[in-house]
Every structure is written in structure tokens, then in C-alpha cells.
Coordinates of C-alpha atoms in Angstrom, one line a residue:
X1 CA 70.1 206.6 28.7
X2 CA 71.8 209.9 28.3
X3 CA 75.0 209.0 29.9
X4 CA 76.5 211.7 32.0
X5 CA 80.2 212.2 31.8
X6 CA 80.1 213.5 35.5
X7 CA 78.7 210.2 36.6
X8 CA 81.2 208.2 34.8
X9 CA 84.2 210.2 36.1
X10 CA 83.1 210.4 39.8
X11 CA 81.2 207.3 40.3
X12 CA 78.1 209.1 41.4
X13 CA 74.6 208.6 39.9
X14 CA 72.8 211.7 38.6
X15 CA 70.7 212.0 41.9
X16 CA 73.8 211.0 44.1
X17 CA 71.8 207.9 45.3
X18 CA 75.1 205.9 45.5
X19 CA 78.0 207.3 47.5
X20 CA 81.6 207.4 46.1
X21 CA 83.3 204.5 47.9
X22 CA 86.5 202.7 47.9
X23 CA 85.0 199.3 46.9
X24 CA 81.9 198.5 45.0
X25 CA 80.5 195.3 43.8
X26 CA 78.3 195.9 40.7
X27 CA 76.0 193.0 39.6
X28 CA 74.1 192.9 36.3
X29 CA 71.4 190.2 36.0
X30 CA 70.0 189.0 32.7
X31 CA 68.0 186.0 31.8
X32 CA 71.2 184.1 30.6
X33 CA 73.9 185.1 33.1
X34 CA 75.0 187.2 36.0
X35 CA 77.8 189.6 35.7
X36 CA 79.7 190.6 38.6
X37 CA 82.3 193.5 38.5
X38 CA 84.4 194.5 41.5
X39 CA 85.5 198.3 41.4
X40 CA 88.4 199.2 43.7
X41 CA 88.6 203.1 43.8
X42 CA 86.3 203.0 40.6
X43 CA 88.8 200.9 38.9
X44 CA 87.6 197.4 37.6
X45 CA 89.8 194.7 39.2
X46 CA 87.8 191.6 38.8
X47 CA 85.1 190.6 36.5
X48 CA 83.1 187.3 36.8
X49 CA 80.2 186.0 34.5
X50 CA 78.1 183.1 35.6
X51 CA 76.0 181.4 33.1
X52 CA 72.6 180.7 34.9
X53 CA 72.3 177.4 33.1
X54 CA 75.9 176.2 33.9
X55 CA 75.8 172.9 36.0
X56 CA 79.3 172.6 37.3
X57 CA 81.0 174.7 40.0
X58 CA 84.2 174.5 41.8
X59 CA 83.4 173.0 45.3
X60 CA 80.4 171.1 44.3
X61 CA 80.5 167.4 45.8
X62 CA 79.2 164.7 43.6
X63 CA 78.5 160.9 43.8
X64 CA 80.4 159.8 40.8
X65 CA 80.9 156.5 39.0
X66 CA 84.3 155.3 38.0
X67 CA 84.3 154.7 34.4
X68 CA 87.8 153.7 33.5
X69 CA 91.0 152.9 35.5
X70 CA 94.3 154.2 33.9
X71 CA 97.3 152.6 35.6
X72 CA 99.7 154.5 33.3
X73 CA 98.7 157.7 34.6
X74 CA 97.9 156.2 38.2
X75 CA 94.4 157.9 37.8
X76 CA 90.8 157.2 37.0
X77 CA 88.1 158.9 34.9
X78 CA 84.9 159.4 36.6
X79 CA 81.5 160.1 35.4
X80 CA 80.0 163.1 37.4
X81 CA 77.2 163.9 34.7
X82 CA 79.3 166.1 32.5
X83 CA 79.6 165.5 28.6
X84 CA 83.5 164.4 29.2
X85 CA 84.4 162.2 32.2
X86 CA 86.3 164.0 35.1
X87 CA 89.8 163.1 35.9
X88 CA 90.7 161.8 39.4
X89 CA 94.5 161.3 40.3
X90 CA 95.6 158.9 42.9
X91 CA 97.3 161.7 44.9
X92 CA 94.0 163.5 45.1
X93 CA 92.1 160.6 46.8
X94 CA 93.2 161.8 50.2
X95 CA 94.8 159.8 52.9
X96 CA 91.4 158.8 54.5
X97 CA 89.8 157.8 51.2
X98 CA 89.0 154.3 52.6
X99 CA 87.2 155.8 55.6
X100 CA 85.3 158.3 53.6
X101 CA 84.1 155.4 51.4
X102 CA 83.1 152.9 54.2
X103 CA 81.1 155.7 55.6
X104 CA 79.3 156.3 52.5
X105 CA 78.8 152.6 52.2
X106 CA 77.3 152.4 55.5
X107 CA 75.0 155.4 54.8
X108 CA 73.4 153.5 51.9
X109 CA 72.5 150.7 54.1
X110 CA 69.2 150.9 56.1
X111 CA 70.1 148.1 58.5
X112 CA 71.6 150.3 61.2
X113 CA 71.7 153.9 62.4
X114 CA 74.4 155.8 61.0
X115 CA 76.9 157.2 63.5
X116 CA 78.1 160.7 63.6
X117 CA 81.4 161.3 61.8
X118 CA 83.1 162.1 65.3
X119 CA 82.2 158.7 66.5
X120 CA 83.4 156.7 63.5
X121 CA 86.5 154.6 63.7
X122 CA 88.9 155.7 60.9
X123 CA 90.6 153.3 58.6
X124 CA 94.4 153.4 58.1
X125 CA 95.7 155.9 55.6
X126 CA 96.1 154.8 52.1
X127 CA 99.8 154.3 50.9
X128 CA 101.4 157.5 49.6
X129 CA 103.2 155.6 46.8
X130 CA 100.3 153.3 46.2
X131 CA 98.5 152.5 42.9
X132 CA 95.0 153.6 41.7
X133 CA 93.9 150.1 41.0
X134 CA 94.5 149.1 44.5
X135 CA 91.8 151.4 45.8
X136 CA 89.2 152.0 43.0
X137 CA 87.5 149.5 40.6
X138 CA 85.4 150.3 37.4
X139 CA 81.8 150.9 38.2
X140 CA 82.5 152.0 41.9
X141 CA 80.5 155.0 43.3
X142 CA 82.8 157.5 44.9
X143 CA 82.4 160.8 46.7
X144 CA 84.3 163.5 44.9
X145 CA 84.7 167.2 44.7
X146 CA 85.1 169.4 41.7
X147 CA 88.5 171.3 42.0
X148 CA 88.7 172.5 38.5
X149 CA 85.9 173.3 36.0
X150 CA 86.1 172.1 32.5
X151 CA 88.7 173.9 30.6
X152 CA 89.2 173.6 26.8
X153 CA 88.9 170.0 25.7
X154 CA 89.4 168.6 29.3
X155 CA 86.6 167.5 31.6
X156 CA 86.5 168.6 35.5
X157 CA 89.3 167.8 37.7
X158 CA 88.4 166.0 41.0
X159 CA 89.5 165.2 44.5
X160 CA 88.1 162.7 47.2
X161 CA 89.7 164.7 49.9
X162 CA 86.7 167.0 50.3
X163 CA 86.3 170.4 51.9
X164 CA 83.4 172.5 52.7
X165 CA 84.1 176.4 52.8
X166 CA 82.2 178.8 55.1
X167 CA 83.0 182.3 55.7
X168 CA 85.6 182.1 58.4
X169 CA 86.4 178.3 58.3
X170 CA 87.1 175.5 55.8
X171 CA 85.8 172.0 57.1
X172 CA 87.7 168.8 56.0
X173 CA 85.9 165.6 57.1
X174 CA 88.1 162.7 58.2
X175 CA 91.0 164.8 58.8
X176 CA 92.3 166.0 62.4
X177 CA 94.5 168.8 61.1
X178 CA 94.0 172.3 62.3
X179 CA 95.8 175.0 60.2
X180 CA 95.7 178.7 60.1
X181 CA 95.9 181.0 57.0
X182 CA 99.5 182.3 56.4
X183 CA 98.1 185.7 55.7
X184 CA 97.4 186.1 59.4
X185 CA 100.9 187.1 60.4
X186 CA 100.4 187.9 64.1
X187 CA 101.8 184.8 65.9
X188 CA 99.7 185.2 69.1
X189 CA 96.4 185.6 67.0
X190 CA 97.6 182.4 65.0
X191 CA 98.1 180.5 68.2
X192 CA 94.8 181.6 69.6
X193 CA 92.8 180.6 66.7
X194 CA 94.4 177.3 66.5
X195 CA 93.9 176.5 70.2
X196 CA 90.3 177.7 70.0
X197 CA 89.5 175.7 67.1
X198 CA 91.1 172.5 68.6
X199 CA 89.0 173.0 71.6
X200 CA 85.7 173.2 69.9
X201 CA 86.0 170.8 66.9
X202 CA 84.6 167.4 66.9
X203 CA 87.0 164.5 66.2
X204 CA 87.6 163.2 62.7
X205 CA 87.1 166.8 61.4
X206 CA 89.9 168.9 60.2
X207 CA 89.7 172.8 60.0
X208 CA 91.4 175.5 57.9
X209 CA 91.1 179.0 59.5
X210 CA 90.7 181.6 56.9
X211 CA 92.1 185.2 57.0
X212 CA 88.8 186.9 57.7
X213 CA 88.7 184.7 60.9
X214 CA 91.3 187.2 62.6
X215 CA 89.9 188.6 65.7
X216 CA 86.6 186.7 65.7
X217 CA 85.3 185.3 69.0
X218 CA 84.6 181.8 69.9
X219 CA 80.8 182.0 69.6
X220 CA 80.9 183.1 65.8
X221 CA 83.3 180.5 64.9
X222 CA 81.7 177.7 66.8
X223 CA 78.4 178.6 65.2
X224 CA 79.8 178.4 61.8
X225 CA 81.5 175.3 62.5
X226 CA 78.5 173.6 63.7
X227 CA 76.6 174.8 60.5
X228 CA 79.4 173.3 58.2
X229 CA 79.1 170.0 60.0
X230 CA 75.3 169.9 59.8
X231 CA 75.6 170.6 56.0
X232 CA 77.9 167.8 55.4
X233 CA 76.1 165.2 57.6
X234 CA 72.7 166.1 56.3
X235 CA 73.9 165.4 52.8
X236 CA 75.5 162.0 53.8
X237 CA 72.2 161.0 55.5
X238 CA 70.3 161.7 52.6
X239 CA 72.3 159.3 50.2
X240 CA 70.3 156.3 51.8
X241 CA 67.2 157.5 50.1
X242 CA 68.8 157.7 46.6
X243 CA 72.0 155.8 45.9
X244 CA 72.1 156.2 42.1
X245 CA 75.1 157.8 40.6
X246 CA 76.1 160.2 39.2
X247 CA 74.3 163.0 41.1
X248 CA 75.0 166.0 43.1
X249 CA 75.7 165.4 46.8
X250 CA 76.3 168.9 48.2
X251 CA 76.4 171.9 46.1
X252 CA 78.5 175.1 46.5
X253 CA 76.5 178.3 46.9
X254 CA 75.8 180.2 43.7
X255 CA 78.6 182.0 42.2
X256 CA 77.5 185.4 43.5
X257 CA 77.3 184.3 47.0
X258 CA 80.6 182.6 46.7
X259 CA 82.3 185.7 45.5
X260 CA 80.8 187.7 48.4
X261 CA 82.0 184.8 51.0
X262 CA 85.5 185.3 49.6
X263 CA 86.0 189.0 49.1
X264 CA 83.6 190.7 51.5
X265 CA 85.6 192.8 54.0
X266 CA 85.4 195.6 56.3
X267 CA 86.2 198.2 53.7
X268 CA 83.7 196.8 51.2
X269 CA 80.9 199.4 51.1
X270 CA 78.4 198.9 48.5
X271 CA 76.9 196.0 46.6
X272 CA 74.6 197.5 43.8
X273 CA 72.5 195.0 41.9
X274 CA 69.9 195.5 39.3
X275 CA 67.5 192.5 40.4
X276 CA 65.3 192.5 43.4
X277 CA 65.4 188.7 43.8
X278 CA 69.2 188.4 43.6
X279 CA 69.4 191.4 46.0
X280 CA 67.2 189.6 48.5
X281 CA 69.4 186.5 48.4
X282 CA 72.4 188.4 49.0
X283 CA 70.9 190.3 51.9
X284 CA 69.9 186.9 53.3
X285 CA 73.5 185.7 53.1
X286 CA 75.0 188.9 54.6
X287 CA 72.4 188.8 57.5
X288 CA 73.9 185.4 58.4
X289 CA 77.6 186.3 58.2
X290 CA 77.9 189.9 58.9
X291 CA 74.6 191.5 59.9
X292 CA 76.0 195.0 60.3
X293 CA 76.8 195.0 56.5
X294 CA 73.2 194.3 55.3
X295 CA 72.7 198.0 54.5
X296 CA 75.4 197.9 51.9
X297 CA 73.1 196.0 49.5
X298 CA 71.3 198.5 47.2
X299 CA 68.9 197.8 44.4
X300 CA 69.6 199.8 41.1
X301 CA 66.3 200.8 39.7
X302 CA 67.3 203.1 36.9
X303 CA 66.4 202.4 33.4
X304 CA 70.0 202.8 32.1
X305 CA 72.1 199.5 32.0
X306 CA 73.8 199.3 35.3
X307 CA 77.2 198.5 33.8
X308 CA 77.1 201.6 31.6
X309 CA 76.0 203.8 34.5
X310 CA 79.0 203.0 36.6
X311 CA 81.5 202.9 33.7
X312 CA 82.1 199.1 33.7
X313 CA 81.2 198.8 29.9
X314 CA 83.8 201.2 29.0
X315 CA 86.5 199.7 31.2
X316 CA 85.8 196.2 29.8
X317 CA 86.3 197.4 26.3
X318 CA 89.7 199.0 27.2
X319 CA 91.0 196.2 29.5
X320 CA 90.4 193.0 27.5
X321 CA 92.2 193.6 24.4
X322 CA 95.7 192.4 23.1
X323 CA 97.2 195.8 23.8
X324 CA 96.8 197.5 27.3
X325 CA 97.8 201.0 27.8
X326 CA 98.9 202.3 31.2
X327 CA 100.4 205.5 32.8
X328 CA 102.6 207.6 30.9
X329 CA 101.9 206.1 27.5
X330 CA 103.6 202.8 28.2
X331 CA 101.7 199.6 27.2
X332 CA 101.5 195.8 27.6
X333 CA 101.0 193.2 24.9
X334 CA 99.3 190.1 26.3
X335 CA 99.3 186.8 24.2
X336 CA 97.6 183.5 25.1
X337 CA 98.7 180.1 24.0
X338 CA 97.4 176.7 25.3
X339 CA 100.3 176.1 27.7
X340 CA 101.0 179.7 29.1
X341 CA 100.5 183.5 29.0
X342 CA 103.2 185.7 27.8
X343 CA 103.1 189.4 28.7
X344 CA 105.5 192.0 27.0
X345 CA 106.1 195.4 28.6
X346 CA 106.8 198.3 26.3
X347 CA 107.9 201.9 27.3
X348 CA 105.9 203.4 24.3
X349 CA 106.4 207.1 23.8
X350 CA 106.9 207.6 27.6
X351 CA 109.2 210.6 28.1
X352 CA 112.5 209.8 29.9
X353 CA 113.6 211.6 33.1
X354 CA 116.9 213.3 31.8
X355 CA 119.2 210.7 30.2
X356 CA 119.0 208.0 32.9
X357 CA 117.6 205.0 30.9
X358 CA 117.9 202.7 34.0
X359 CA 115.7 204.9 36.1
X360 CA 113.2 205.2 33.3
X361 CA 113.2 201.4 32.9
X362 CA 112.6 200.9 36.6
X363 CA 109.6 203.5 36.6
X364 CA 108.0 201.9 33.6
X365 CA 108.5 198.2 35.1
X366 CA 106.9 199.4 38.5
X367 CA 103.9 200.7 36.8
X368 CA 103.5 197.7 34.5
X369 CA 103.7 195.4 37.7
X370 CA 100.6 197.2 38.9
X371 CA 98.6 196.8 35.8
X372 CA 99.8 193.2 35.2
X373 CA 98.6 192.3 38.9
X374 CA 95.3 193.8 38.0
X375 CA 95.1 192.0 34.6
X376 CA 95.8 188.7 36.2
X377 CA 92.8 189.0 38.6
X378 CA 90.5 190.7 36.0
X379 CA 91.1 187.9 33.3
X380 CA 91.6 185.1 36.0
X381 CA 94.6 184.1 34.1
X382 CA 96.0 180.7 35.3
X383 CA 98.8 178.2 34.7
X384 CA 102.2 179.8 33.7
X385 CA 102.6 183.6 33.1
X386 CA 105.9 184.8 31.6
X387 CA 106.5 188.5 31.8
X388 CA 109.2 190.3 29.6
X389 CA 109.9 193.4 31.5
X390 CA 112.3 196.1 30.2
X391 CA 115.9 195.3 30.8
X392 CA 117.7 196.6 33.8
X393 CA 121.3 196.3 34.8
X394 CA 120.9 197.1 38.4
X395 CA 120.7 194.1 40.9
X396 CA 118.9 196.5 43.3
X397 CA 116.3 197.5 40.8
X398 CA 115.7 193.8 39.6
X399 CA 115.0 193.1 43.4
X400 CA 112.9 196.1 43.9
X401 CA 110.7 195.0 40.9
X402 CA 110.4 191.4 42.3
X403 CA 109.5 192.9 45.8
X404 CA 106.8 195.1 44.3
X405 CA 105.4 192.2 42.3
X406 CA 104.9 190.2 45.4
X407 CA 103.5 193.0 47.2
X408 CA 101.0 193.7 44.5
X409 CA 99.8 190.2 44.3
X410 CA 99.4 189.7 48.0
X411 CA 95.7 190.7 47.7
X412 CA 95.1 188.0 44.8
X413 CA 93.1 185.2 46.5
X414 CA 94.3 182.6 43.8
X415 CA 97.3 180.5 45.0
X416 CA 100.4 181.6 43.1
X417 CA 104.1 181.7 43.0
X418 CA 106.6 184.2 41.8
X419 CA 110.1 183.5 40.8
X420 CA 112.9 186.3 40.8
X421 CA 113.8 187.8 37.5
X422 CA 116.1 185.9 35.2
X423 CA 119.3 187.3 33.6
X424 CA 117.1 188.1 30.6
X425 CA 114.6 190.0 32.5
X426 CA 111.9 187.5 32.4
X427 CA 109.7 187.1 35.5
X428 CA 107.7 183.8 35.8
X429 CA 104.5 183.4 37.8
X430 CA 102.5 180.3 38.3
X431 CA 98.8 180.9 39.2
X432 CA 96.1 178.6 40.3
X433 CA 93.7 178.0 37.5
X434 CA 90.2 176.4 38.6
X435 CA 88.1 177.7 35.8
X436 CA 88.4 178.8 32.1
X437 CA 90.1 182.1 31.7
X438 CA 87.8 185.2 31.3
X439 CA 88.0 186.1 27.8
X440 CA 86.1 189.0 26.0
X441 CA 86.6 190.0 22.5
X442 CA 86.9 193.8 22.2
X443 CA 87.0 193.6 18.5
X444 CA 83.5 194.4 17.2
X445 CA 81.9 193.5 13.9
X446 CA 80.1 196.3 12.3
X447 CA 76.4 196.1 13.0
X448 CA 75.6 198.0 9.8
X449 CA 77.7 196.2 7.2
X450 CA 78.0 193.0 9.3
X451 CA 81.6 192.6 8.2
X452 CA 80.8 193.3 4.5
X453 CA 82.8 196.5 4.3
X454 CA 79.9 198.7 3.0
X455 CA 77.1 200.3 5.0
X456 CA 73.6 201.4 4.3
X457 CA 72.8 205.0 4.1
X458 CA 72.5 206.5 7.6
X459 CA 69.6 208.6 6.6
X460 CA 67.4 205.5 6.2
X461 CA 68.0 204.6 9.9
X462 CA 64.5 206.1 10.8
X463 CA 62.8 203.9 8.1
X464 CA 64.6 200.7 9.5
X465 CA 63.6 201.8 13.1
X466 CA 60.0 202.1 11.9
X467 CA 60.1 198.8 10.3
X468 CA 61.4 197.2 13.5
X469 CA 58.5 198.9 15.5
X470 CA 56.0 197.4 13.2
X471 CA 57.3 193.9 13.9
X472 CA 57.5 194.8 17.7
X473 CA 53.8 196.0 17.8
X474 CA 52.9 192.7 16.3
X475 CA 54.5 190.8 18.9
X476 CA 53.6 192.8 22.1
X477 CA 50.4 194.4 23.3
X478 CA 52.1 197.5 25.0
X479 CA 52.5 200.7 23.1
X480 CA 55.0 202.4 25.4
X481 CA 58.6 201.7 24.6
X482 CA 62.2 202.5 25.2
X483 CA 64.4 203.0 22.3
X484 CA 68.0 202.7 22.9
X485 CA 70.6 204.0 20.4
X486 CA 74.1 205.6 20.1
X487 CA 74.1 209.1 21.6
X488 CA 74.5 210.7 18.1
X489 CA 71.5 208.9 16.7
X490 CA 69.5 209.4 19.8
X491 CA 70.2 213.1 19.8
X492 CA 69.1 213.3 16.0
X493 CA 65.9 211.2 16.5
X494 CA 64.8 213.2 19.5
X495 CA 65.8 216.7 18.6
X496 CA 63.2 219.5 18.4
X497 CA 59.3 219.7 18.9
X498 CA 58.7 218.1 15.4
X499 CA 61.5 215.2 16.1
X500 CA 61.7 212.1 14.0
X501 CA 60.7 210.0 16.9
X502 CA 57.8 212.3 17.3
X503 CA 56.5 211.7 13.9
X504 CA 56.9 207.9 14.4
X505 CA 54.9 208.2 17.8
X506 CA 52.1 209.9 16.0
X507 CA 52.0 207.7 12.9
X508 CA 51.8 204.5 15.0
X509 CA 50.0 205.8 18.2
X510 CA 52.8 204.8 20.4
X511 CA 54.9 206.6 23.1
X512 CA 58.6 205.9 22.5
X513 CA 61.3 207.3 25.0
X514 CA 64.7 207.5 23.5
X515 CA 67.7 206.7 25.7
X516 CA 71.4 207.2 24.6
X517 CA 73.8 204.4 25.3
X518 CA 77.4 205.3 24.8
X519 CA 78.6 201.6 24.5
X520 CA 76.3 201.2 21.3
X521 CA 77.6 201.1 17.8
X522 CA 77.0 204.1 15.6
X523 CA 73.9 202.7 14.1
X524 CA 73.0 200.1 16.8
X525 CA 69.6 200.3 18.4
X526 CA 67.1 198.1 20.4
X527 CA 63.6 198.2 21.7
X528 CA 62.9 197.7 25.4
X529 CA 59.6 197.7 27.4
X530 CA 59.3 200.4 30.3
X531 CA 60.9 198.0 32.8
X532 CA 64.1 197.8 30.7
X533 CA 63.8 194.3 29.3
X534 CA 64.7 194.0 25.6
X535 CA 62.0 192.9 23.1
X536 CA 63.5 190.0 21.2
X537 CA 62.3 189.5 17.7
X538 CA 64.3 186.5 16.8

């Protein structure tokens, strides 16, 4: 593609097909993964990559088999089909574990009709200070839910107190609690929602009311509640047909739909995806939960890569390195260890306002707080984060920075806790970690010397492209191709009536269209068919 600078800086496509909006979800689909970028005012704030072959997802409910009881840890290792056994702690069993297990056991027996959960007599709660060996035995089949994906050398983390998330509600079987999201601050609305749910929910079901339920009418909430209950009971009824474990009992929606469920809001204006099938799935989901928003789903049909077109590739390269620059020449240094993440704030060459060092430090720290809150979401950094801000002497300035950090992280969906600045100027954050941190290497191996330190002559690039074309022609039947290359190389190949690519076209009776891709290395290139699919010669 010949990338238009105007398109990058404004967010418009060349033909104004997509409007400039406050929030865009850009979805790139390939055979191996789905990449999802959330742009807020054209700034990349979240990036998710879902491997299409990945089996595990947070929220999936499994029938697992207890492999080993660990009394010293008061926990058990459970086989749910992953290469490493999953970890289940006693405190994650849930107070009504015995009721859940008895209901499952009854479901596996065909002697009598399985009663609905609402009519099932619960067992007494398990002892809060009890031991895992009093509840579980090796070889026992248990219903468990993945709460953390495998991270590093560890297997998944599990809980037996399952929950099923919907758009507005989270259903908790064998619980009677009703709670409302703390982000709904209006007390009248909180009371209305709590009373409403208490009046419509069946017995033996607990419900968490999510933030997006604010202002929703009873019909919408009742319909969603019935749908969640139906999913749960249908899954349990099905275990009578197949009681082997481990196996998936109730799967979460795919990652794309899960992200939509969690972030779709009234100011979410465009979902742009480069795959017709995925677009249809998204439309179907939105039609169920917010019919008025169905029109925001648009299919990107240009031949240029969608992430390059909307400037996502460039932002990824600039935001995932060790050093991150932000406003005024200041920068962050981000280091990762097994136990925690460390972020150092540096003023760089930022000019001072007069001679007031304290005011300058506050200004840099406030800008750094904005970029740090963005980085935490973007990289999905979890666990302990320690931030070394520039020292400030004023108590008022320290408090202002702490308040600003809390305000900036109020939109972060991950559970987090922020501590006030220490006397050394360190701010500590704990942030929920349920999947591996998003890590993208921005250091690139030279595609020409391949790390050897020497490169072939640039003038021979045409010969190399022609040799690759010959190999392509032996593999595919078509004679119409797209050649993607760095803009400098593309301009040289396609310049003038007797261009280099024109000579190649004539010699091999093909028709090659050259596209300039700014994110390519200088001598990087690739052949694609006219639908934009890369021709793999490996």
C-alpha cells in the first residue's frame, strides 16, 4: 500500500469511508490469530492478541479430575487437559462446594429427573478454616472454572465458586447474594437495581450487577438473567450423557466477543474488522445485547493491512519498547521481573518553567501518570508495579499526583489497588493478572543481513524478487499478484513507464501491483494474492 500520511494523522481512510470518532475497535484477522486494538481518540490504549488455536480462556468451566492433594499448601492440583495440572486452593472452593458437587453427582445419575437449581436443597457451607483433604480426594471429578490462564511455568489457576458473565449481570449458581458494581455511585440507582434483581432472581442464584446495567429496565435484565440460567442448567443436564473428565463443560465466548461484552459503551462508535465471518459474529452478538449499535460494525475491504492503515502498527512499535517517550521530551523506563514491574520516570530534556523545580517535577509526574495508566492497560501488566516518580517535597503535590493516578485508572477494568506515595517517592500498585502480560519485541533483526552485520548489495533486490516470483509461480496458478515492499523500494520498482517491475511483468507474463508498506524493513518484501493473502513458500 502507498500509506497516506493524512490518513494516519487524521484517522480517516483515503475515501472517508470511516469517520473520525472518539473510540474505535480495530480487528485484524489472520489464520493464526486475531489482533484487537482499542483506539481512544486515535491513541492505542488496549491491544489483545488471541491465538486461534489456544484452548484455554479465563471464564471457561471444566469438569476436572483431582490429581494430587497438597495438605501443606491446603490446595489440590487438578487435571483440566492442560500440559500442566491446574492449581485449586481451598479458599477458592466456595462456601457451597458440597452443594455444587452433590448437584453434579445427581446430574450423572439417570435414575431420577434432575430438579432445577432453584428447587435444590443446599448443603451447609464448608468450614472457612477447613482443610482441602476434608473436601477433596484424589481421582474425584470436580466442576472448576479458570480464573487465571497459564503464566510462565505455572498451570491455570482454578476456582469452584463458578460465575457466568453476561453483558449486564454475572450469575453465581448456589449463592443468594445480590451485589451492585461500586462504579455505580448513585445510591437510588443502586437500591433500584438491587431490589429489582432480588424480585426476579430464582432461589439458589446469586447475581452481580455490572456497571453497564445502570439505567436498564426490568425486561432487559430479566431476559439476560433467564438466558444465563438457561446456559448453566443446559450445560449441567448434558453431563449425564458424558461423564468423562477432563472436558469442557461451559465455554466462555471467544476473546473478541468477550472484549466487546466488557468494553462496549454508548460512546463506542466504530468496530472495524477485516474479515467477513468475524464481522458477522460480532453483528450477531451486538444484535442481541444492543440492537441500536449494530450499524457500528464495518468491514474493512481495502488491500492495505488494516493495522497499517489506521496507524496501529506504528504505535505498537513506539509503545512496547523499554523506553517510552511522552509529552515534553520526558520518558519512562519499564523493566520487568518475575515478581514485579518497575517503572522509572525521567524528565529528560524537558525545559523548566522558570526556576521552580518543584512545579516542573509535578508537571512531569502528572504527564507520566497518564502514560503509565495507558501502559498498564496496553501491556496488561499485572501483579506488583512499583513506580519511581521524580521527587517532590510538597505534601500537596504528592497528594495531587496520587489523586490523579486514581482518577486515570478509574476506567481500568482490571481490579487494582493504589497506595499513596512513600517518603522515597515510590508509588505501588497491585493489578489483577489473569493472563500473561502482552509482550511485543520492538527490536528487529535486519531482514537483509539476518543479524550477521553485513548486507547484500541493494541493487540486487530486483534479482532476488524475480527469483522469489519464479518459486511463487511454481506453487500457485494465478499470474496476478500484489508485491508489498518498503516505500523507498516500492517507489524505485514502480517508477516510470519502463519500471523495474514492468520489466519483470513482461518477462514472466504476470501482472504485479506494487504496494508500499511503511512498517516493512528497508529490503523486506512479500508476494500476496489479489485478496491480500500472503503466499507462503516455507
